Coordinates of C-alpha atoms and ligand atoms in Angstrom, one line a residue:
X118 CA -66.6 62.7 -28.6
X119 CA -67.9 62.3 -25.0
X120 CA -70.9 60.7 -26.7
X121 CA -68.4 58.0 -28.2
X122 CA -66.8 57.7 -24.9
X123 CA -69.9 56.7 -23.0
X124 CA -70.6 54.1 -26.1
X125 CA -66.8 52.6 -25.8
X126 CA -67.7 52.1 -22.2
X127 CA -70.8 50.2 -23.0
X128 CA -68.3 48.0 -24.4
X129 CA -70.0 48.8 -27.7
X130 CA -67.6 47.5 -30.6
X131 CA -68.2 49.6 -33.6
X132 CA -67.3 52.7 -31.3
X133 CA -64.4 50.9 -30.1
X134 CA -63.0 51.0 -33.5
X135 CA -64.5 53.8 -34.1
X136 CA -62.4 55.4 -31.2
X137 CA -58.9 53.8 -32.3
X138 CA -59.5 55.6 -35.7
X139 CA -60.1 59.3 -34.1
X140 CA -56.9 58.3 -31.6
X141 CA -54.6 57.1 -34.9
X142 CA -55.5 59.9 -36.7
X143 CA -55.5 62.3 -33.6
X144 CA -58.5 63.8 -34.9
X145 CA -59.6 66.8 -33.2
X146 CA -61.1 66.0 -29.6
X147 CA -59.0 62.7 -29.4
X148 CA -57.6 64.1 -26.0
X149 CA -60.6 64.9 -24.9
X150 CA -61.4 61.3 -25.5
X151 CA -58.8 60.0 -23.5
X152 CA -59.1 62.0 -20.9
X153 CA -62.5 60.6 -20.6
X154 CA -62.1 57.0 -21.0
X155 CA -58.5 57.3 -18.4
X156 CA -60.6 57.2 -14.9
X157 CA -61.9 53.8 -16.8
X158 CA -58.7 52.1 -17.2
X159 CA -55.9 51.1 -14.9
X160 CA -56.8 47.4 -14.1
X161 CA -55.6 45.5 -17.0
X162 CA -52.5 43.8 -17.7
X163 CA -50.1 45.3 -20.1
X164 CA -48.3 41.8 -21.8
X165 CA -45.7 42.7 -24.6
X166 CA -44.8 40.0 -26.7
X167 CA -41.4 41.0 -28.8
X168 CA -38.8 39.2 -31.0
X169 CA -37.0 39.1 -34.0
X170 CA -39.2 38.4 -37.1
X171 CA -40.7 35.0 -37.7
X172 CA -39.6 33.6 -33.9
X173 CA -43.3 32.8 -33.9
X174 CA -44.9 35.8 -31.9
X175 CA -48.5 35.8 -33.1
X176 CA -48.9 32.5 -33.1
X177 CA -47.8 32.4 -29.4
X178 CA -50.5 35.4 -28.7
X179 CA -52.8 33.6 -30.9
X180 CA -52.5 30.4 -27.9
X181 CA -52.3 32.7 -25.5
X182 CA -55.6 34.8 -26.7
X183 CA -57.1 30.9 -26.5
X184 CA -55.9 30.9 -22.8
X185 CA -57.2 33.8 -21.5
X186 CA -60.4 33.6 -23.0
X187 CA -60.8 29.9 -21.3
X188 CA -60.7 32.0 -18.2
X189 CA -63.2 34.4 -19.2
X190 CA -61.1 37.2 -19.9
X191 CA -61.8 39.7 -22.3
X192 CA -58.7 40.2 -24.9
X193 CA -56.9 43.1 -26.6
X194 CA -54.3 42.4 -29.2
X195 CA -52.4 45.8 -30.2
X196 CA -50.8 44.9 -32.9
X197 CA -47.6 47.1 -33.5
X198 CA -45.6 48.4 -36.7
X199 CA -47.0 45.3 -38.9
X200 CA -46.2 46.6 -42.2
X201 CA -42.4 47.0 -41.1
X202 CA -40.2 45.9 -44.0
X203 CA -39.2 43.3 -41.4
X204 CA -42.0 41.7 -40.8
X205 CA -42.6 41.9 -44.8
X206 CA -46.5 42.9 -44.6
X207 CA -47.2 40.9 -41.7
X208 CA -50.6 42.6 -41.1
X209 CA -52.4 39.7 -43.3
X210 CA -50.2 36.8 -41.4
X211 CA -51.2 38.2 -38.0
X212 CA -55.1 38.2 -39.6
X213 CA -54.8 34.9 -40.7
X214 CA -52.8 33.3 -37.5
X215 CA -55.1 35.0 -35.7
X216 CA -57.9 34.4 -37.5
X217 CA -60.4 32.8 -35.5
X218 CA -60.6 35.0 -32.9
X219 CA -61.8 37.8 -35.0
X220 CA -65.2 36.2 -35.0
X221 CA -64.9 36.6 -31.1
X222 CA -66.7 39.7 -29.8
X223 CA -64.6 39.7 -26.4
X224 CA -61.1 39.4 -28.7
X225 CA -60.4 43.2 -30.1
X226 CA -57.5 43.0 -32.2
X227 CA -55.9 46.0 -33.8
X228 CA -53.0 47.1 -35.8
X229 CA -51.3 50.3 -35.2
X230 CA -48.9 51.6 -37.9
X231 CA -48.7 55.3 -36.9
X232 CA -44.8 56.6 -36.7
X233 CA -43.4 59.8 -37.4
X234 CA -44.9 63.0 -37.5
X235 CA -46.5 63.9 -33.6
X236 CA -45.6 61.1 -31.2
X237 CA -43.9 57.9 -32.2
X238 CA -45.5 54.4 -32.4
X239 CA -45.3 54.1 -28.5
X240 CA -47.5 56.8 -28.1
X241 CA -50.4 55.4 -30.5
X242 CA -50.1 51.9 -29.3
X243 CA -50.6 53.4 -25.4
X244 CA -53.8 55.3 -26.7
X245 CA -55.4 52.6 -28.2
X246 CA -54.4 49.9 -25.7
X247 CA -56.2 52.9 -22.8
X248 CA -59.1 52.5 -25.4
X249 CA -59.7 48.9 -25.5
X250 CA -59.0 48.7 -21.5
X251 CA -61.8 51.2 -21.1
X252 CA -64.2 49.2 -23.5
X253 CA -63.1 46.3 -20.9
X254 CA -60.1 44.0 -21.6
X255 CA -58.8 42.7 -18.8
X256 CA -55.3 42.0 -20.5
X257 CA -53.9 43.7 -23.7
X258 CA -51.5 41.9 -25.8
X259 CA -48.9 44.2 -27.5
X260 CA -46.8 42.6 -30.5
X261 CA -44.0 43.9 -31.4
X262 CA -41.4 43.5 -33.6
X263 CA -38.0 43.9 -31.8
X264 CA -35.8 45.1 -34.2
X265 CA -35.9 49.1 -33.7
X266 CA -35.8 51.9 -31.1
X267 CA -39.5 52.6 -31.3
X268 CA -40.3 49.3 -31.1
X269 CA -38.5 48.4 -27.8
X270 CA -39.9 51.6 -26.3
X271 CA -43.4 50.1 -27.0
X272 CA -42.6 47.0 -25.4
X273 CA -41.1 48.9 -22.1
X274 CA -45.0 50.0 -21.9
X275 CA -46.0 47.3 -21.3
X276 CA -45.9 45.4 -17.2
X277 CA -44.7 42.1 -18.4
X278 CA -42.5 41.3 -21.4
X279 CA -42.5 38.3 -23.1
X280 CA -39.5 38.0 -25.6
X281 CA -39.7 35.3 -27.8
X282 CA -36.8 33.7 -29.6
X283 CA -36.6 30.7 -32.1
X284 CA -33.5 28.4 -32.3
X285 CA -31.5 28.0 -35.5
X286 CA -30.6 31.3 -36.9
X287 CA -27.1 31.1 -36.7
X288 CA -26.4 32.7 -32.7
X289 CA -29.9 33.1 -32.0
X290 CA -29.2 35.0 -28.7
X291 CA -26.5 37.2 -30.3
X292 CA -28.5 38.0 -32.9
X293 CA -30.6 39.7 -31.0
X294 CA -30.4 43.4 -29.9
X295 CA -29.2 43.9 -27.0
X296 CA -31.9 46.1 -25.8
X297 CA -34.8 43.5 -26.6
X298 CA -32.8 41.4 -24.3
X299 CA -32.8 44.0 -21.9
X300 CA -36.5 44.3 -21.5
X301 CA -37.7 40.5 -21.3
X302 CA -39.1 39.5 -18.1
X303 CA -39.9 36.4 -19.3
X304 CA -38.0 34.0 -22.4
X305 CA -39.6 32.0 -25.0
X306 CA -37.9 29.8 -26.9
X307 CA -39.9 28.9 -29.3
X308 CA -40.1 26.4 -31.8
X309 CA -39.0 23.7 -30.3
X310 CA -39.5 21.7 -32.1
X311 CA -36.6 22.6 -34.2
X312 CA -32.7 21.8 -34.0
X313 CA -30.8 24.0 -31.8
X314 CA -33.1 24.8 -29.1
X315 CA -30.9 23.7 -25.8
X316 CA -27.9 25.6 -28.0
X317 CA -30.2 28.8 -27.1
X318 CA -31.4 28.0 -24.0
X319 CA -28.2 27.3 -22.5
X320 CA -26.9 30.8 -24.0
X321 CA -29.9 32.7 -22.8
X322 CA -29.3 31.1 -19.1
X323 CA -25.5 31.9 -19.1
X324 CA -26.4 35.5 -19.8
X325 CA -29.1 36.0 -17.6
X326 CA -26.9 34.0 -14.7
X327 CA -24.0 35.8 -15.3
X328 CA -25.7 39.0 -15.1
X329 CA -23.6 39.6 -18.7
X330 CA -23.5 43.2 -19.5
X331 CA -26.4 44.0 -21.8
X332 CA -28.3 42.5 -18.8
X333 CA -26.7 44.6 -15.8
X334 CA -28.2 47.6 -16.7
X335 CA -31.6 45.5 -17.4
X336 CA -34.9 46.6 -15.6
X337 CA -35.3 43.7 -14.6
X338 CA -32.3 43.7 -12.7
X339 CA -29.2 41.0 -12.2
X340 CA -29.8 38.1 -11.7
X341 CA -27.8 35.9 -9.5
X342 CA -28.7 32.6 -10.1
X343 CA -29.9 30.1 -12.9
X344 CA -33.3 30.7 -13.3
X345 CA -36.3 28.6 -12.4
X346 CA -38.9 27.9 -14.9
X347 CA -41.5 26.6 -12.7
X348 CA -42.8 29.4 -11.0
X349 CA -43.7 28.4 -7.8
X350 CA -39.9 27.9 -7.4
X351 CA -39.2 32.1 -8.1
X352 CA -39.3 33.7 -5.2
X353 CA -41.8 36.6 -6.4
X354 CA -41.8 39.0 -3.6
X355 CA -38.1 39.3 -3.5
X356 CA -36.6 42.1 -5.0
X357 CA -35.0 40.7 -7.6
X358 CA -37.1 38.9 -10.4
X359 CA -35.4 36.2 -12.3
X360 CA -36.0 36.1 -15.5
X361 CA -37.2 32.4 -16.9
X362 CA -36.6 31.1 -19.8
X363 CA -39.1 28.5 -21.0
X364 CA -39.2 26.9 -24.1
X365 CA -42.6 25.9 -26.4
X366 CA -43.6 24.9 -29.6
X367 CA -46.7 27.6 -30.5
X368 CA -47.7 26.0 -33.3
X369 CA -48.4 22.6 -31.2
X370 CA -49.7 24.4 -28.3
X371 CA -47.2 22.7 -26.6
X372 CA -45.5 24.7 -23.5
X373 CA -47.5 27.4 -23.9
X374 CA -49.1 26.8 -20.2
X375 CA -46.0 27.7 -18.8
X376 CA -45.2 30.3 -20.9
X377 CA -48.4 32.1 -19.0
X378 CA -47.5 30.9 -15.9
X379 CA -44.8 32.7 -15.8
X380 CA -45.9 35.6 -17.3
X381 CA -48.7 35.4 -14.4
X382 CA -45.7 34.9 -11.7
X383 CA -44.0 38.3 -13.3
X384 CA -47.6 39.7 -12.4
X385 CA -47.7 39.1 -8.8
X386 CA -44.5 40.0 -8.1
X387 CA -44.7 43.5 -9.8
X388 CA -47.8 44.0 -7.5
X389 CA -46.5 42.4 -4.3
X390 CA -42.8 43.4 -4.4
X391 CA -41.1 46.7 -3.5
X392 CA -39.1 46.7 -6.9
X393 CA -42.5 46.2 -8.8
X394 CA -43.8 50.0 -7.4
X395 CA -40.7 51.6 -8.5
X396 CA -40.5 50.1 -12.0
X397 CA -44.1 51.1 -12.3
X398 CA -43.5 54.5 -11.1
X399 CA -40.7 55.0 -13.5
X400 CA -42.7 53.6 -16.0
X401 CA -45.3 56.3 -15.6
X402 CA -42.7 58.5 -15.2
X403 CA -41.1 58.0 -19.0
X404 CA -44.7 57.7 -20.2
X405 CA -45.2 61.3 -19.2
X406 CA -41.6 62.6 -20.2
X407 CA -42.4 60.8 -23.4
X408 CA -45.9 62.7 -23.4
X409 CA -43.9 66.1 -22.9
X410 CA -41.4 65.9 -25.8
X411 CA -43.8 64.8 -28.2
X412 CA -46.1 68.2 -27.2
X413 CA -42.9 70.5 -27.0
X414 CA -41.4 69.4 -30.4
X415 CA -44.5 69.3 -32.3
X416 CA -44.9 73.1 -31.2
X417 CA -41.4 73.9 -32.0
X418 CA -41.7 72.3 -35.1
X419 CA -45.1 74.3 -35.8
X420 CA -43.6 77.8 -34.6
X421 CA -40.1 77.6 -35.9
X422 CA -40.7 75.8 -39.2
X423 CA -38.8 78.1 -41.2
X424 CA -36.6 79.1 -38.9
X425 CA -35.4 75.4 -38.3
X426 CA -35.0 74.8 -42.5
X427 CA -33.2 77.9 -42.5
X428 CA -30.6 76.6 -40.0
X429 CA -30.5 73.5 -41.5
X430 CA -29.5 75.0 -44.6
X431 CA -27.1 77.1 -43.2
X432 CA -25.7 74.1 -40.8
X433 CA -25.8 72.3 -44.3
X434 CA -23.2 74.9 -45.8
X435 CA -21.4 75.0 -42.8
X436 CA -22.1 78.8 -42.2
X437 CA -22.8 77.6 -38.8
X438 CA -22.3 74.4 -36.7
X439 CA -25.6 72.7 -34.8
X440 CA -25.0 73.1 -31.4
X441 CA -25.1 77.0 -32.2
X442 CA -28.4 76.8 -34.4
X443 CA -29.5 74.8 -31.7
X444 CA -29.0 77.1 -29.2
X445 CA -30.3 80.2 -31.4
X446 CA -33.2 77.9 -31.6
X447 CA -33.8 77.4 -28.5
X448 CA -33.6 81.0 -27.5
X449 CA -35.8 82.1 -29.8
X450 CA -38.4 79.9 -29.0
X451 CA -38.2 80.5 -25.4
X452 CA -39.6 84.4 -26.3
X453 CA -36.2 85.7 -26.8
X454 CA -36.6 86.2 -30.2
X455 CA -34.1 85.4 -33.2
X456 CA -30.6 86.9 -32.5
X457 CA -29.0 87.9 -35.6
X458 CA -26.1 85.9 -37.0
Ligands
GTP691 N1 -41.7 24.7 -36.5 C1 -42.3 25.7 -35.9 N2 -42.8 26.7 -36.6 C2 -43.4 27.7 -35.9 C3 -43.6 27.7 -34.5 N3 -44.3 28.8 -34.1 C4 -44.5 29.5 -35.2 N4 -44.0 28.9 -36.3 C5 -44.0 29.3 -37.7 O1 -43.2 30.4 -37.9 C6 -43.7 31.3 -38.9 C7 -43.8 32.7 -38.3 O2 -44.7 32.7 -37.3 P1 -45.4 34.1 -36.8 O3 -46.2 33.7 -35.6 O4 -46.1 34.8 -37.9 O5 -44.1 34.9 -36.3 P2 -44.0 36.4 -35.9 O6 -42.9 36.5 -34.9 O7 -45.4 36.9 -35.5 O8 -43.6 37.1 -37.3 P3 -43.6 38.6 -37.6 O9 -44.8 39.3 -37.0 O10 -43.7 38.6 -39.1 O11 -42.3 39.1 -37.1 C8 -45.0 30.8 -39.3 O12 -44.9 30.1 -40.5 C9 -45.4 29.8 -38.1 O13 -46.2 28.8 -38.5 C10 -43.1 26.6 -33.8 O14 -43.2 26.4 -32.6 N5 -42.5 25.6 -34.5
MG692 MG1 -46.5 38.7 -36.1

């Protein structure tokens, strides 16, 4: 494992993949791993791109792959959840939109699919994005689907969130969750090139001007005023980030520049601004909590296997109510041993 390490370091690719395997698989040592590869990492930036399914995200991360490569950069696309049943097997459409960077040694794209069992999606999709920023990416791109509660939690991982939305379903804005909308730093409107867009770029201003509901408990926090899409405008090391909305057409390329830029204006103001170091903190801070209730219900699970069917079965037939079995639970796995019914 340590041997692996020093080879992902060398920026060695095979090992890189071989490393996102042992990690998806938590293969014995994978911890080990990580803990070696963590003093490595730090410096990249985190970009989540989420949306409903279809709004166009891979193509937008396949431009915006192109972009950062003009400037040098080395790229990591996690790809999340892509055989979701909403995304209908979307692991071959990311390959093919994708598809020519996969011949690029400095683009590392990979899919992670891993839910359940130890540690949800969030959790794989943190290890391997460590791993490819310890083999050297200086940005890692995180698709997402927004459509469930493991999904959002991955995109909350990430510093900047991009959420992309696509005109012409109905009440695009509505139709989303209210919790994607809650994590976007940054709007895309994409597709354009479509009927419909100023319909959702209107709506997506209102809300984020009015500081409507789903939003005032945003991360981002309220904004006050219309937003600005050029970014020189925002004022970045205020305490308040306004979140832009900017429309493109991916599959033209077109607007795609500014989606970046303001993506790159989110950046500096989560570095420069007060508000930035706490929502990284907190970040950190879920990361680990997450960390912890993965580890304590796994062993729970392990020790107290039977006993947890057996209370579900006597929850099931109401012998008992949950809190109770929870409780009993509880107890006993805290050494006080099973009390008797
Ligand atoms: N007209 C138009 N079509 C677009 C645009 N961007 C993407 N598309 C098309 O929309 C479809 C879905 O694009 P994807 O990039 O796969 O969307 P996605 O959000 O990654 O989809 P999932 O991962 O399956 O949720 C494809 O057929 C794209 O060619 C755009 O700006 N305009
Ligand atoms: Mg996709």
């Amino acid at each position: 494992v340590h041997e692996l390490g020093a080879k992902v370091l060398e920026g060695d690719f095979r090992a890189v993949a071989r490393a996102c395997r042992l990690v998806d698989d938590r293969t014995s040592g994978y911890l080990d791993l990580l803990r070696d590869l963590y003093p490595h990492t730090g410096a990249a930036w985190w970009v989540g791109v989420t949306g409903g399914p279809g709004a166009g995200k891979s193509t937008l991360v396949d431009r915006l792959i192109a972009r950062f490569r003009s400037e040098e950069l080395r790229v990591a696309v996690v790809a999340v959840d892509p055989t979701s049943p909403f995304s209908g097997g979307a692991i071959l459409g990311d390959r093919i939109r994708m598809q020519r960077h996969f011949q690029d040694e400095e683009v590392f794209i990979r899919s992670v699919a891993t839910r359940g069992a130890l540690g949800g999606l969030s959790r794989s999709a943190v290890d391997v994005a460590r791993i490819l920023e310890a083999w050297g990416a200086g940005v890692v791109l995180i698709e997402t689907v927004g459509v469930g509660q493991d999904e959002l939690e991955v995109a909350r991982t990430a510093h900047s969130t991009l959420v992309v939305v696509s005109p012409g379903l109905g009440d695009a804005v509505q139709a989303l969750k209210a919790g994607v909308l809650e994590c976007a730093d940054v709007f895309a409107v994409n597709k354009a090139d479509r009927p419909g867009v100023d319909t959702t770029v209107r709506d997506l201003e209102l809300m984020i001007a009015l500081g409507s509901p789903s939003m005032a408990n945003s991360r981002t926090s309220r904004a006050h005023s219309a937003p600005s899409v050029t970014p020189e405008k925002s004022e970045e090391t205020s305490e308040h980030w306004v979140v832009p909305v900017v429309r493109c057409i991916a599959t033209e390329d077109s607007g795609t520049s500014e989606v970046l830029e303001n993506l790159k204006a989110h950046r500096r103001w989560l570095d420069s601004s007060e508000a930035g170091r706490i929502r990284r903190l907190a970040r950190t801070r879920e990361q680990l909590l997450g960390f912890l209730r993965d580890e304590l219900v796994g062993e729970l699970s392990r020790e107290l296997e039977q006993a947890i069917d057996a209370a579900a079965e006597a929850v099931a037939r109401r012998s008992t109510d949950p809190y109770t079995a929870c409780e009993r639970l509880l107890h006993e796995f805290r050494g006080g041993g099973l009390e008797s019914s």
